[in-house]
mmCIF file of C-alpha atoms and ligand atoms in Angstrom:
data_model
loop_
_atom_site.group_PDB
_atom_site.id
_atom_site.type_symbol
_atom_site.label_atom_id
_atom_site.label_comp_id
_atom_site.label_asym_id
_atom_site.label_seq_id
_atom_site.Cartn_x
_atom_site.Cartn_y
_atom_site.Cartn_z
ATOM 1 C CA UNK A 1 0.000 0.000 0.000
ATOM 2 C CA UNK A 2 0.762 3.232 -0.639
ATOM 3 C CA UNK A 3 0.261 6.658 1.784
ATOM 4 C CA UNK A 4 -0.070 10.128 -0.376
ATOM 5 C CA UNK A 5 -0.103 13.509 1.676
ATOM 6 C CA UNK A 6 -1.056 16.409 -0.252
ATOM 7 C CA UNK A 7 -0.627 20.279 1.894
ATOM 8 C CA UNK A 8 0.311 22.800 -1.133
ATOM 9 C CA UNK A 9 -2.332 25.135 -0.042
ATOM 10 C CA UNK A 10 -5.120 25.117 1.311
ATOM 11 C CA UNK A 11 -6.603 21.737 1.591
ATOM 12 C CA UNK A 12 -4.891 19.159 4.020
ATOM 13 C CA UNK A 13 -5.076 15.212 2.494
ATOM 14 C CA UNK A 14 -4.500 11.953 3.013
ATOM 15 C CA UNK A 15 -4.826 8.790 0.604
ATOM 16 C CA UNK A 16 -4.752 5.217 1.155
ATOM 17 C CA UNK A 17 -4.091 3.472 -2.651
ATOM 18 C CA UNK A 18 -3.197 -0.141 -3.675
ATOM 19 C CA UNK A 19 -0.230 -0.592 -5.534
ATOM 20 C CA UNK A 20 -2.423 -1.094 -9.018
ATOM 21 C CA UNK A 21 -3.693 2.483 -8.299
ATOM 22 C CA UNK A 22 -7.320 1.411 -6.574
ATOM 23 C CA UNK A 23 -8.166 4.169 -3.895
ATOM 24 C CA UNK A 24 -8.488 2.473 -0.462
ATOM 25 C CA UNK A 25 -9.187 6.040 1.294
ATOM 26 C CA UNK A 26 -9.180 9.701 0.198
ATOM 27 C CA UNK A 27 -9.662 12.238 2.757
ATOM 28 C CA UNK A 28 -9.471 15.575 2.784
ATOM 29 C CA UNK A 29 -9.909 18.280 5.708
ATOM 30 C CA UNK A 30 -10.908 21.636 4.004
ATOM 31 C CA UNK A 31 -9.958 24.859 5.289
ATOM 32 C CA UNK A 32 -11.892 26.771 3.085
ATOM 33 C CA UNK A 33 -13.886 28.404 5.581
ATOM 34 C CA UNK A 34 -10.710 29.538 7.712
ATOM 35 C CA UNK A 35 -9.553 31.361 4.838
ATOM 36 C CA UNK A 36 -13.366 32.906 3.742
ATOM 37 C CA UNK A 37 -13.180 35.932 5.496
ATOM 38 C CA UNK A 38 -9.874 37.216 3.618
ATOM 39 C CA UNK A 39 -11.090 36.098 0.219
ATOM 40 C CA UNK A 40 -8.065 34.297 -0.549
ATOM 41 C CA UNK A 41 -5.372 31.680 1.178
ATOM 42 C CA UNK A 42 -3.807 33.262 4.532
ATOM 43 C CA UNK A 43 -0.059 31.013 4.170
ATOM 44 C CA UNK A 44 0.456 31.393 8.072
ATOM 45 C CA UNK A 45 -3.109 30.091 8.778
ATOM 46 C CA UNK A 46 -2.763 27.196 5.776
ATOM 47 C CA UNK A 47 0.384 26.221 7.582
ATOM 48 C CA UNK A 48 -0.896 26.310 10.987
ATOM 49 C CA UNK A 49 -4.076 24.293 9.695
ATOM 50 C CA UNK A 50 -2.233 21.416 8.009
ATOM 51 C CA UNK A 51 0.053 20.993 11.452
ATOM 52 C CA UNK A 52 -3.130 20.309 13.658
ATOM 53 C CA UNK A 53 -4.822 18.047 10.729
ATOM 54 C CA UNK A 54 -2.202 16.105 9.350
ATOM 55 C CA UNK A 55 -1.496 13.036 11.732
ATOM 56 C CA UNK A 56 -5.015 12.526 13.118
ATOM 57 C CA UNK A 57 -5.579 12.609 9.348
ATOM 58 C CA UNK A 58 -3.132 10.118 8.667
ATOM 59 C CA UNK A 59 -4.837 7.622 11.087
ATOM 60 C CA UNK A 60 -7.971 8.266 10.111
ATOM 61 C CA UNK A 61 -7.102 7.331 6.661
ATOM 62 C CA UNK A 62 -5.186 3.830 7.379
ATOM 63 C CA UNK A 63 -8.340 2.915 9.633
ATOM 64 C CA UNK A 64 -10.742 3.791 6.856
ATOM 65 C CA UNK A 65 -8.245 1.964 4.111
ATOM 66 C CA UNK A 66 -8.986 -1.001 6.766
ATOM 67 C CA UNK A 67 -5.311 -1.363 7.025
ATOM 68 C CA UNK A 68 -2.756 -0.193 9.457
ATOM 69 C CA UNK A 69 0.364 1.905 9.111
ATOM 70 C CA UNK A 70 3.090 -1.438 9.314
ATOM 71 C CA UNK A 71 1.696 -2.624 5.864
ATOM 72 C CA UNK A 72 2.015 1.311 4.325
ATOM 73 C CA UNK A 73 5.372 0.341 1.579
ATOM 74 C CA UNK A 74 5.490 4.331 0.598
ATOM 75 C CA UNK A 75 4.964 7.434 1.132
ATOM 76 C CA UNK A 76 4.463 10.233 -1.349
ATOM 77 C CA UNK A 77 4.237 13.678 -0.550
ATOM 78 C CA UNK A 78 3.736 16.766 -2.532
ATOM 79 C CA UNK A 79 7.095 18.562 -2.413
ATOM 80 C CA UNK A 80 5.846 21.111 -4.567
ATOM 81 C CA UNK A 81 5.010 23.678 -6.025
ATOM 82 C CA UNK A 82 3.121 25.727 -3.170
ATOM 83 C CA UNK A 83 3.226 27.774 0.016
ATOM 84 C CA UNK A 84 6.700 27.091 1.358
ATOM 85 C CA UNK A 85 5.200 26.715 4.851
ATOM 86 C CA UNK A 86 2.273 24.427 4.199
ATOM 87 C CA UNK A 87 4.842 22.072 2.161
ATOM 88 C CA UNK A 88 6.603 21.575 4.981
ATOM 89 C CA UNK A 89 4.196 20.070 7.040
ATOM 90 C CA UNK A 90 3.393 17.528 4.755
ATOM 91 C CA UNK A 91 7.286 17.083 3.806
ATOM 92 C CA UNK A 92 8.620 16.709 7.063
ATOM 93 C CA UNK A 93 5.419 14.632 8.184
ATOM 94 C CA UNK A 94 6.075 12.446 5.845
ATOM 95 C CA UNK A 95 9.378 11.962 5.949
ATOM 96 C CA UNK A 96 9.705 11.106 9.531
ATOM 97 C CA UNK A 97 6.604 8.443 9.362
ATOM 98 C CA UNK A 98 8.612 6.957 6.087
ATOM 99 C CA UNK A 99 11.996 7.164 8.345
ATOM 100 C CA UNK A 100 10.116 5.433 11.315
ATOM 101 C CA UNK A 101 8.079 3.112 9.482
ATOM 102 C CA UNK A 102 11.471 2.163 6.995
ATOM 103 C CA UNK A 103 9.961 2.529 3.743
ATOM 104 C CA UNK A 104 10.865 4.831 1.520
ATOM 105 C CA UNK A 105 9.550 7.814 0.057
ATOM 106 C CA UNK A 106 8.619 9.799 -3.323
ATOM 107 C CA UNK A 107 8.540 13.912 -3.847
ATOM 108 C CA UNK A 108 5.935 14.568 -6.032
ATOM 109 C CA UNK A 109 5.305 17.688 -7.807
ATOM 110 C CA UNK A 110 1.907 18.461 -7.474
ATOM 111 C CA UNK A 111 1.441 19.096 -10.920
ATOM 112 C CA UNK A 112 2.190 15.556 -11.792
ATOM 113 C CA UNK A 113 -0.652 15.037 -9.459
ATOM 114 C CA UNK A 114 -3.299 16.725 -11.893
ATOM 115 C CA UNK A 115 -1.812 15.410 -14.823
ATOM 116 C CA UNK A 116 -2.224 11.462 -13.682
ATOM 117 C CA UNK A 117 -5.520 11.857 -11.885
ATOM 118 C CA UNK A 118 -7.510 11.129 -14.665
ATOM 119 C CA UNK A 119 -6.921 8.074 -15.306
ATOM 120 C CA UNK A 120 -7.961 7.319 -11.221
ATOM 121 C CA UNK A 121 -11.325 5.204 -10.945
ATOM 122 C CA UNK A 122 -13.223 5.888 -7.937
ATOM 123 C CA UNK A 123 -13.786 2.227 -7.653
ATOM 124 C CA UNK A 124 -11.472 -0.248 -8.778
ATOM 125 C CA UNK A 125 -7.856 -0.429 -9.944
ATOM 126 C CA UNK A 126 -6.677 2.581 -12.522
ATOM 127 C CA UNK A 127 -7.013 2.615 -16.230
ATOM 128 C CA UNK A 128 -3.676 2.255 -18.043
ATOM 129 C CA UNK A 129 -2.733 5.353 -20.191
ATOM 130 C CA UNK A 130 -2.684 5.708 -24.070
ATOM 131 C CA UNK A 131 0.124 5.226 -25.926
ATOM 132 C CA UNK A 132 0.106 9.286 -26.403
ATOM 133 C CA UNK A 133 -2.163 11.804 -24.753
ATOM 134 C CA UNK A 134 -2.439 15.870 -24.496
ATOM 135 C CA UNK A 135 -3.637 16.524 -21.109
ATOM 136 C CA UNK A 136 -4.997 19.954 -19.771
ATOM 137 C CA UNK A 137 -4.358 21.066 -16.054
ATOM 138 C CA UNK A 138 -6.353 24.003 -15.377
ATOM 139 C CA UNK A 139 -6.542 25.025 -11.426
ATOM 140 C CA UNK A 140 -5.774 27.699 -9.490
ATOM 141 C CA UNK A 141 -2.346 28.270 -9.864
ATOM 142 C CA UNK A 142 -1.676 25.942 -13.234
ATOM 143 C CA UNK A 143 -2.783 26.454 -16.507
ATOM 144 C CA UNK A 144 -1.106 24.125 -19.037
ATOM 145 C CA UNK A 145 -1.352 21.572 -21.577
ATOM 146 C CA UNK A 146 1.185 18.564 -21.632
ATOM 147 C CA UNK A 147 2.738 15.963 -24.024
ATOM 148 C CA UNK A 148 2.100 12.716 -21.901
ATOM 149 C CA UNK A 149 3.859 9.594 -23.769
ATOM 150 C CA UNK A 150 4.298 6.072 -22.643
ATOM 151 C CA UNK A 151 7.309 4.032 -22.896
ATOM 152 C CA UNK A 152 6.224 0.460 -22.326
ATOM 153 C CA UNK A 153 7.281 -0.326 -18.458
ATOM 154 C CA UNK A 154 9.422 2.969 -18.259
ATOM 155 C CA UNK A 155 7.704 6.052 -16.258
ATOM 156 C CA UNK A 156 5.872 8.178 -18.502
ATOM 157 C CA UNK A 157 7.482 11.291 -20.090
ATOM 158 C CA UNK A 158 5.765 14.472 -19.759
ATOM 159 C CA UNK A 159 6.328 17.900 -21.760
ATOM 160 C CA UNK A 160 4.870 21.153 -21.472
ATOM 161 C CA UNK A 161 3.476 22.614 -24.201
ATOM 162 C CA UNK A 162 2.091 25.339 -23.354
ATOM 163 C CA UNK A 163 1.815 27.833 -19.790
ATOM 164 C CA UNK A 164 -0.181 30.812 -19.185
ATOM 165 C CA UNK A 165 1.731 33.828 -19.141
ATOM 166 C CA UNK A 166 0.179 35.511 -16.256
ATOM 167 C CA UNK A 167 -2.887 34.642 -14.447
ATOM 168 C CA UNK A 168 -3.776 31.003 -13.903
ATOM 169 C CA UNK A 169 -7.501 30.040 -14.926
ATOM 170 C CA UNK A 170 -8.921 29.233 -11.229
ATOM 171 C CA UNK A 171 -7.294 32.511 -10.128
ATOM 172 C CA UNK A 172 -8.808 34.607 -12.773
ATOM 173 C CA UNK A 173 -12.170 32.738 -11.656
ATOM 174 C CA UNK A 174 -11.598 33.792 -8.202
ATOM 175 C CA UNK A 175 -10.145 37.048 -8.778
ATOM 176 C CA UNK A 176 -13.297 38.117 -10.850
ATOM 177 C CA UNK A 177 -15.806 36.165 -8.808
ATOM 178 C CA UNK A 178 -14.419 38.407 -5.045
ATOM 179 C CA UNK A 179 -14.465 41.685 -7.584
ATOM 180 C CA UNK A 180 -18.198 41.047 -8.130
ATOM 181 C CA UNK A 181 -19.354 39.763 -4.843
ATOM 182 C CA UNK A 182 -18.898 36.136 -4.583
ATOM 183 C CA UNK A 183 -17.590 34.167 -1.644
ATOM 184 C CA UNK A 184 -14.207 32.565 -2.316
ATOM 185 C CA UNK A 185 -13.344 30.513 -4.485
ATOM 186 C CA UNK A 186 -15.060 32.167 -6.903
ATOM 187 C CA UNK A 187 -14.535 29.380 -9.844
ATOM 188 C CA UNK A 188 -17.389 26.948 -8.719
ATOM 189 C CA UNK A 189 -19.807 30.456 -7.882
ATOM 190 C CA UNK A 190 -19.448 31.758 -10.851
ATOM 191 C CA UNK A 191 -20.406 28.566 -12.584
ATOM 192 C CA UNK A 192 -23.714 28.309 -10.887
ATOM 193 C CA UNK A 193 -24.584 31.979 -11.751
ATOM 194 C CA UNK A 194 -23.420 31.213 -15.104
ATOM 195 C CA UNK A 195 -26.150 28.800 -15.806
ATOM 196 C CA UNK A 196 -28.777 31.147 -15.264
ATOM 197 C CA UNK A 197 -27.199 33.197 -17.718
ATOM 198 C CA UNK A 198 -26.328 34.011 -21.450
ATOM 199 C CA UNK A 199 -23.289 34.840 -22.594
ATOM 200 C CA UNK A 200 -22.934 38.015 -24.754
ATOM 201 C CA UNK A 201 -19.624 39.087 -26.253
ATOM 202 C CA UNK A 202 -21.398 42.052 -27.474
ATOM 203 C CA UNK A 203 -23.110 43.361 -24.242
ATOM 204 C CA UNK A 204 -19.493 41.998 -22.700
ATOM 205 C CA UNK A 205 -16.647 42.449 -24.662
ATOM 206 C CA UNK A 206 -14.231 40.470 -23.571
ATOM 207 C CA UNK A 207 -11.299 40.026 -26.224
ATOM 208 C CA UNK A 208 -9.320 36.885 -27.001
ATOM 209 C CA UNK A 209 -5.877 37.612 -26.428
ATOM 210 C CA UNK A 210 -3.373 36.429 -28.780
ATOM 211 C CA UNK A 211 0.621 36.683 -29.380
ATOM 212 C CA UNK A 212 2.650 38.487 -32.176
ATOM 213 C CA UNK A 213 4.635 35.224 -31.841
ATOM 214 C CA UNK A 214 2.945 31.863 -32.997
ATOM 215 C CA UNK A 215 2.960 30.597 -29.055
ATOM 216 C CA UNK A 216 -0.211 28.661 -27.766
ATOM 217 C CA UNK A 217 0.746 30.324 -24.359
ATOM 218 C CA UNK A 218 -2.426 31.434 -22.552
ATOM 219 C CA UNK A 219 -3.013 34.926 -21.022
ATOM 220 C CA UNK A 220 -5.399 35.243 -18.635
ATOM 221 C CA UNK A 221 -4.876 38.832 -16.877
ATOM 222 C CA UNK A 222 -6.195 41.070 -19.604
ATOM 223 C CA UNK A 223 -9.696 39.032 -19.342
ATOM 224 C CA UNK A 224 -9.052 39.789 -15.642
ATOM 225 C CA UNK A 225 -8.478 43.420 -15.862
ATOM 226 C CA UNK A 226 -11.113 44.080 -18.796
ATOM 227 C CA UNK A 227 -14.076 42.413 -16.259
ATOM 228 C CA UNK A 228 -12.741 44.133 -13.232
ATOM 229 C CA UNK A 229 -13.243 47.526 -15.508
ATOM 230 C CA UNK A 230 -16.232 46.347 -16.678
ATOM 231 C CA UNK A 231 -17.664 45.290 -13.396
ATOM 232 C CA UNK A 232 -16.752 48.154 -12.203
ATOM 233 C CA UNK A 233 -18.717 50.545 -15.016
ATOM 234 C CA UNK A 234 -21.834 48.756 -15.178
ATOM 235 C CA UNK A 235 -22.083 48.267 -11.318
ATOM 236 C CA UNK A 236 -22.159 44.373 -11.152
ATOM 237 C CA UNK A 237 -22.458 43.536 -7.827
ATOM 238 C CA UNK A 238 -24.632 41.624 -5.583
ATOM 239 C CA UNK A 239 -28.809 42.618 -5.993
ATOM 240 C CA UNK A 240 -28.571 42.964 -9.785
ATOM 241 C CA UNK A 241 -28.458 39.356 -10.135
ATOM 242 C CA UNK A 242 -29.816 39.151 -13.605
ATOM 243 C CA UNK A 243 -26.458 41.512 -15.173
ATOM 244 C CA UNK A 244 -24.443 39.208 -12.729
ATOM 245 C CA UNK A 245 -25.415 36.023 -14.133
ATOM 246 C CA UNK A 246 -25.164 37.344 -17.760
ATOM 247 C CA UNK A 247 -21.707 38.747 -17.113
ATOM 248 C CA UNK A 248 -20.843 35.289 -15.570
ATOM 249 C CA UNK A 249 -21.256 33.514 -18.762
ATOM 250 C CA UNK A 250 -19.317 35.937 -20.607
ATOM 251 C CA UNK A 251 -16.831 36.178 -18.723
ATOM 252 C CA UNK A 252 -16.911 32.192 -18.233
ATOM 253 C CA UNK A 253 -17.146 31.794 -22.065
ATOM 254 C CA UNK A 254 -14.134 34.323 -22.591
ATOM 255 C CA UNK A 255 -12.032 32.117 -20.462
ATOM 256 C CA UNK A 256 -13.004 28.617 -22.372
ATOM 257 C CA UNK A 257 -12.843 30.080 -25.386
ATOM 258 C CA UNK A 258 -8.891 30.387 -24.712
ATOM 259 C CA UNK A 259 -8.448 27.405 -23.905
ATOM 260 C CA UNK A 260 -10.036 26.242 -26.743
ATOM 261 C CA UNK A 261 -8.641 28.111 -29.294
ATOM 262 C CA UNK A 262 -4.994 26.967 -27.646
ATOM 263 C CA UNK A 263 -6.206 23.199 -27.520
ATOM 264 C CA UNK A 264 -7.319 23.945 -30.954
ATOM 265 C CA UNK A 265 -3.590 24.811 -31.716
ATOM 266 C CA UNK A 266 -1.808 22.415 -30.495
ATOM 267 C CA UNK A 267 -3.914 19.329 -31.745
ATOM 268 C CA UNK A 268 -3.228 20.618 -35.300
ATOM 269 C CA UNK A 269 0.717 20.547 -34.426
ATOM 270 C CA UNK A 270 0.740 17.123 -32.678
ATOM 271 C CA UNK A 271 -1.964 15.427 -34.716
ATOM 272 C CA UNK A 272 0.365 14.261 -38.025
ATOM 273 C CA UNK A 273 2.658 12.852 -35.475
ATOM 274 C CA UNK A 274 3.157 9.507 -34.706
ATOM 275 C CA UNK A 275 2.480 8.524 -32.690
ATOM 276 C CA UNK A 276 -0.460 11.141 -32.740
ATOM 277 C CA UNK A 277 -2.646 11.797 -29.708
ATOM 278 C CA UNK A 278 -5.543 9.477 -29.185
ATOM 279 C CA UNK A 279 -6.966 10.846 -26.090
ATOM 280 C CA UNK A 280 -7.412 14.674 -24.458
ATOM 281 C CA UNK A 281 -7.619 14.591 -20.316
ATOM 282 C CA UNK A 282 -9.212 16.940 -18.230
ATOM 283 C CA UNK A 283 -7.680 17.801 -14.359
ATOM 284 C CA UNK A 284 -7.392 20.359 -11.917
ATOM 285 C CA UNK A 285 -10.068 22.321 -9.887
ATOM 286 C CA UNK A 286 -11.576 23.896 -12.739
ATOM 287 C CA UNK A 287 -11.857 21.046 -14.303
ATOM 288 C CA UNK A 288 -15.451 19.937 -11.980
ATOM 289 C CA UNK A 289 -16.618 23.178 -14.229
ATOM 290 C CA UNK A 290 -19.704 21.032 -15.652
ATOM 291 C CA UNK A 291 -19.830 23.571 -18.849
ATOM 292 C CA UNK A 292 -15.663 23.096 -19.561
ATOM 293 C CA UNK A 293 -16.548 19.178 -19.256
ATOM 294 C CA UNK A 294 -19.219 19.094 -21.719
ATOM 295 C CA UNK A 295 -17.360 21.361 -23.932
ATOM 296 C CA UNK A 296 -13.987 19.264 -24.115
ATOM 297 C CA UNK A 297 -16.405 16.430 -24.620
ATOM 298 C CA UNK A 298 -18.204 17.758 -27.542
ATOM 299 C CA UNK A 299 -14.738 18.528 -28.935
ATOM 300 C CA UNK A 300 -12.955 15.640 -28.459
ATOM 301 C CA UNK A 301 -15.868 13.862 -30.497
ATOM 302 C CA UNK A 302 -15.637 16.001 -33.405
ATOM 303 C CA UNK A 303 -12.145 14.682 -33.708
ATOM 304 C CA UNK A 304 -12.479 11.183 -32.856
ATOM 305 C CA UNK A 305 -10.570 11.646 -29.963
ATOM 306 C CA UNK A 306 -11.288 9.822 -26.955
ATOM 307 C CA UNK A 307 -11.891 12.276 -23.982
ATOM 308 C CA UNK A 308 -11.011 11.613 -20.056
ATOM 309 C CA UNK A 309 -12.255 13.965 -17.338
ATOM 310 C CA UNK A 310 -10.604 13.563 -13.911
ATOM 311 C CA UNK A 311 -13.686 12.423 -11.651
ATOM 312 C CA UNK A 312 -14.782 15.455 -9.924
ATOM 313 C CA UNK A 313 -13.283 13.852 -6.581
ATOM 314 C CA UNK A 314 -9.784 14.296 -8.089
ATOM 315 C CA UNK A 315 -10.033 17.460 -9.548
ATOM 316 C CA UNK A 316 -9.832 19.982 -7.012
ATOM 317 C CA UNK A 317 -6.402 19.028 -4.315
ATOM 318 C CA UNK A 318 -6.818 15.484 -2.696
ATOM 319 C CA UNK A 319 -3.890 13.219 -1.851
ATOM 320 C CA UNK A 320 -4.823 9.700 -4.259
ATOM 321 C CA UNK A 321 -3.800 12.116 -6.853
ATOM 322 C CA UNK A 322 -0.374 12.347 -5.115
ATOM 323 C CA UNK A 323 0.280 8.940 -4.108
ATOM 324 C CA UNK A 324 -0.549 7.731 -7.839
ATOM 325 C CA UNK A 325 1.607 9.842 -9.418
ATOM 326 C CA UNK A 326 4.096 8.159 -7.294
ATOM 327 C CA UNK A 327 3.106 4.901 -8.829
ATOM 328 C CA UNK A 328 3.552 6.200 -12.053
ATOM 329 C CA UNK A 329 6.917 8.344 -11.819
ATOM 330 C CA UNK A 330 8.440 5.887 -9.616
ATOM 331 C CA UNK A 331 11.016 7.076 -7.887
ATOM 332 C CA UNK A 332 11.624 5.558 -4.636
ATOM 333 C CA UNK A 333 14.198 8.239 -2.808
ATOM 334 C CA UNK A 334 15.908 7.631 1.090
ATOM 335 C CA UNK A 335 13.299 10.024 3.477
ATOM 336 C CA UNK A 336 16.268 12.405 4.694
ATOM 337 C CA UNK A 337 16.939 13.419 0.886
ATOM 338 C CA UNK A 338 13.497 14.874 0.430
ATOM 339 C CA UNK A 339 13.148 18.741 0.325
ATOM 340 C CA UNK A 340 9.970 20.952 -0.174
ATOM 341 C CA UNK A 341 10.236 23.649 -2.799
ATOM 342 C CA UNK A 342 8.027 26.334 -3.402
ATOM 343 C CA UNK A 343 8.776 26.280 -7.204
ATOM 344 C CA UNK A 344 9.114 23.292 -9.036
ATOM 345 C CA UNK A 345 8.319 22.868 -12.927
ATOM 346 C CA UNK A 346 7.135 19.782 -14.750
ATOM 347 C CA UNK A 347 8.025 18.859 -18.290
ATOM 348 C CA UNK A 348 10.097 21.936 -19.072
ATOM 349 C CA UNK A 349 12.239 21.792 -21.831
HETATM 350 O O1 LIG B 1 -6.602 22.248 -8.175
HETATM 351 P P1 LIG B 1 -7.117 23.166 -7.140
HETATM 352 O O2 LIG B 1 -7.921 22.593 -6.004
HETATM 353 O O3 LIG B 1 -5.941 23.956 -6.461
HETATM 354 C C1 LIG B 1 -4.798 24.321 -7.131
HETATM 355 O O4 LIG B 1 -3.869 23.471 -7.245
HETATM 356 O O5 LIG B 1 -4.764 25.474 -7.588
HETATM 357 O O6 LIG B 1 -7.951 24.284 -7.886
HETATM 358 C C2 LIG B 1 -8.694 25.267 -7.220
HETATM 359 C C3 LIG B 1 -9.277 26.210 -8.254
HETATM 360 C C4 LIG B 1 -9.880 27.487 -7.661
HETATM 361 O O7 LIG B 1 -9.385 28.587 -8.385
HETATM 362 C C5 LIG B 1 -11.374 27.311 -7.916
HETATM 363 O O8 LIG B 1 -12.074 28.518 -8.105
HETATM 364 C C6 LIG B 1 -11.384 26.469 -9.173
HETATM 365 O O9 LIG B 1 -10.323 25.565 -8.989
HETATM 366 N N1 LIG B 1 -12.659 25.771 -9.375
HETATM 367 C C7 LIG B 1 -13.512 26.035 -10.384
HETATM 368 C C8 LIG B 1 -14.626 25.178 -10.191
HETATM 369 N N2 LIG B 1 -14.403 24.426 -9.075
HETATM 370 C C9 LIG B 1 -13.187 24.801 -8.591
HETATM 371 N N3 LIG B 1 -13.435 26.895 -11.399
HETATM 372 C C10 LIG B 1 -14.465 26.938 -12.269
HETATM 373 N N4 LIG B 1 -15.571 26.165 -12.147
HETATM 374 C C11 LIG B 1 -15.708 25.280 -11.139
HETATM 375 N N5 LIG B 1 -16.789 24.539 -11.022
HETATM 376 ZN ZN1 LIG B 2 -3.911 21.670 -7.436
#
């Protein structure tokens, strides 16, 4: 068995998986509401948070998993990115129950979390990958697409293709949704207002932004700034909740566009190579975004690509994410070598 702690941020986790990937326990203490009243993640209060949750986590997980912590073989940890102080609890946690249990243990980068959790079943052992995939992270602090490839037994390879530039998606969503009124995180509010709107570009113009050069970077910020303005000149705010749901979809519709038209640009690149990509994956927070899912769905069919949505339990931060990345990076490292960084970078050329 396999222990995964996840504390990048704001949400403190614990998995329990079998070694072919089946999720034995996934539990995650929130601390959402702690962090409400400033409208954003407080990183002395996140740390403070994970310190108190972590180990009575950690049991509570093993006793769930029906197991106990002598038959744990590993432990992964998220050793970044993220807060420097919340990685540390779950770093140093980790390493000493690895150290006193005498297994070892894998740093995973977070991001490597996302990009595996797809292929995660909520019941029953995970699905293998494609020969070749594109996979899109989208969260609060990510926004990329990668080159996933498998080498027969070897650890998958993994190159980014594309990063945003500024703002991550989730951010934007959140930055946007506090502008206008909405409790944090704004990503999943804005979604439900969203539905009881209609988008319109021309009541909301919100421009696609594009590069001189021919990157598929995304650029979130100038969406940003253009609905703060916006927002701000039309008075959207809470009581005019039929603007407010119309500017939702916009806005929401800006930000998918993007991502669509970058998709859109990079499946034209990889698709005459061979091998080409068979599937598109969907992970990170933004991906539980029910419109983004049905979108990617609806695209993926047009080009007879297969389509794989992380199950909204994995999307937003949970810890079976982490520990199966471990199974599939597989690197095995002596606990006292393990350090927490608050940058790290995946699949950068
Ligand atoms: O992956 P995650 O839990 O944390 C990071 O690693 O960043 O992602 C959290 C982000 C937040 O920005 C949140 O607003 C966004 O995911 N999010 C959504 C939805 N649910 C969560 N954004 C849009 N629509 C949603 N339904
Ligand atoms: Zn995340």
């Amino acid at each position: 068995m396999i222990l995964g702690i996840e504390t990048s941020c704001d949400e403190t986790a614990v998995a329990v998986l079998d070694r072919d990937g089946r999720v034995r326990a996934n539990l995650i203490a929130s601390q959402i509401e702690r962090h409400r009243p400033f409208g954003g993640v407080v990183p002395e209060i996140a740390s403070r948070e994970h310190l108190e949750h972590l180990f009575p986590l950690i049991r509570q997980a093993v006793a769930s998993a029906g197991a106990t912590l002598d038959q744990v073989e590993m432990v992964a940890m998220t050793a970044g990115p993220g807060l420097i102080g919340a990685l540390l609890v779950g770093v140093a946690g980790g390493q000493g129950l690895a150290y006193g249990l005498g297994v070892p243990v894998v740093a995973v980068n977070h991001l490597e979390g996302h990009i595996f959790s797809p292929y995660l079943n909520a019941d029953g052992p995970a699905t293998d990958l494609p020969a070749r995939l594109l996979a899109l992270v989208l969260s609060g602090g990510h926004s990329s697409i990668y080159d996933i490839r498998r080498n027969g037994n070897a650890s998958p390879s993994v190159s980014m293709l594309n990063r945003t530039r500024d703002d991550a998606i989730g951010e934007t969503f959140d930055k946007v949704g506090k502008f206008i009124g909405l409790p944090y995180p704004g990503g999943p509010q804005v979604e439900k207002l969203a539905r009881a709107g209609k988008a319109d570009r021309k009541r909301f113009p919100f421009a696609l932004p594009q590069f001189k050069d021919p990157s598929a970077d995304f650029s979130f910020s100038g969406i940003k700034a253009s609905a703060i303005r916006i927002a701000r000149e039309r008075g959207i705010a809470p009581g005019a909740e039929n603007e407010r749901a119309d500017f939702c979809a916009t806005f929401q519709d800006a930000l998918f566009e993007q991502v669509f038209d970058r998709l859109e640009m990079i499946w034209q690149k990889t698709r005459t190579e061979s091998p080409a990509p068979s599937e598109v994956t969907l992970a990170g927070g933004v991906a539980a975004n029910g419109v983004l899912r049905d979108r990617l769905t609806a695209w993926a069919a047009e080009r007879g690509l297969s389509v794989r949505l992380a199950d909204r339990r994995y999307c937003t931060d949970n810890a079976a994410m982490i520990a199966f990345a471990a199974l599939q990076t597989g690197r095995p490292a002596d606990p006292r070598r393990v350090v927490a960084r608050s940058r790290m970078v995946v699949g950068a050329n």
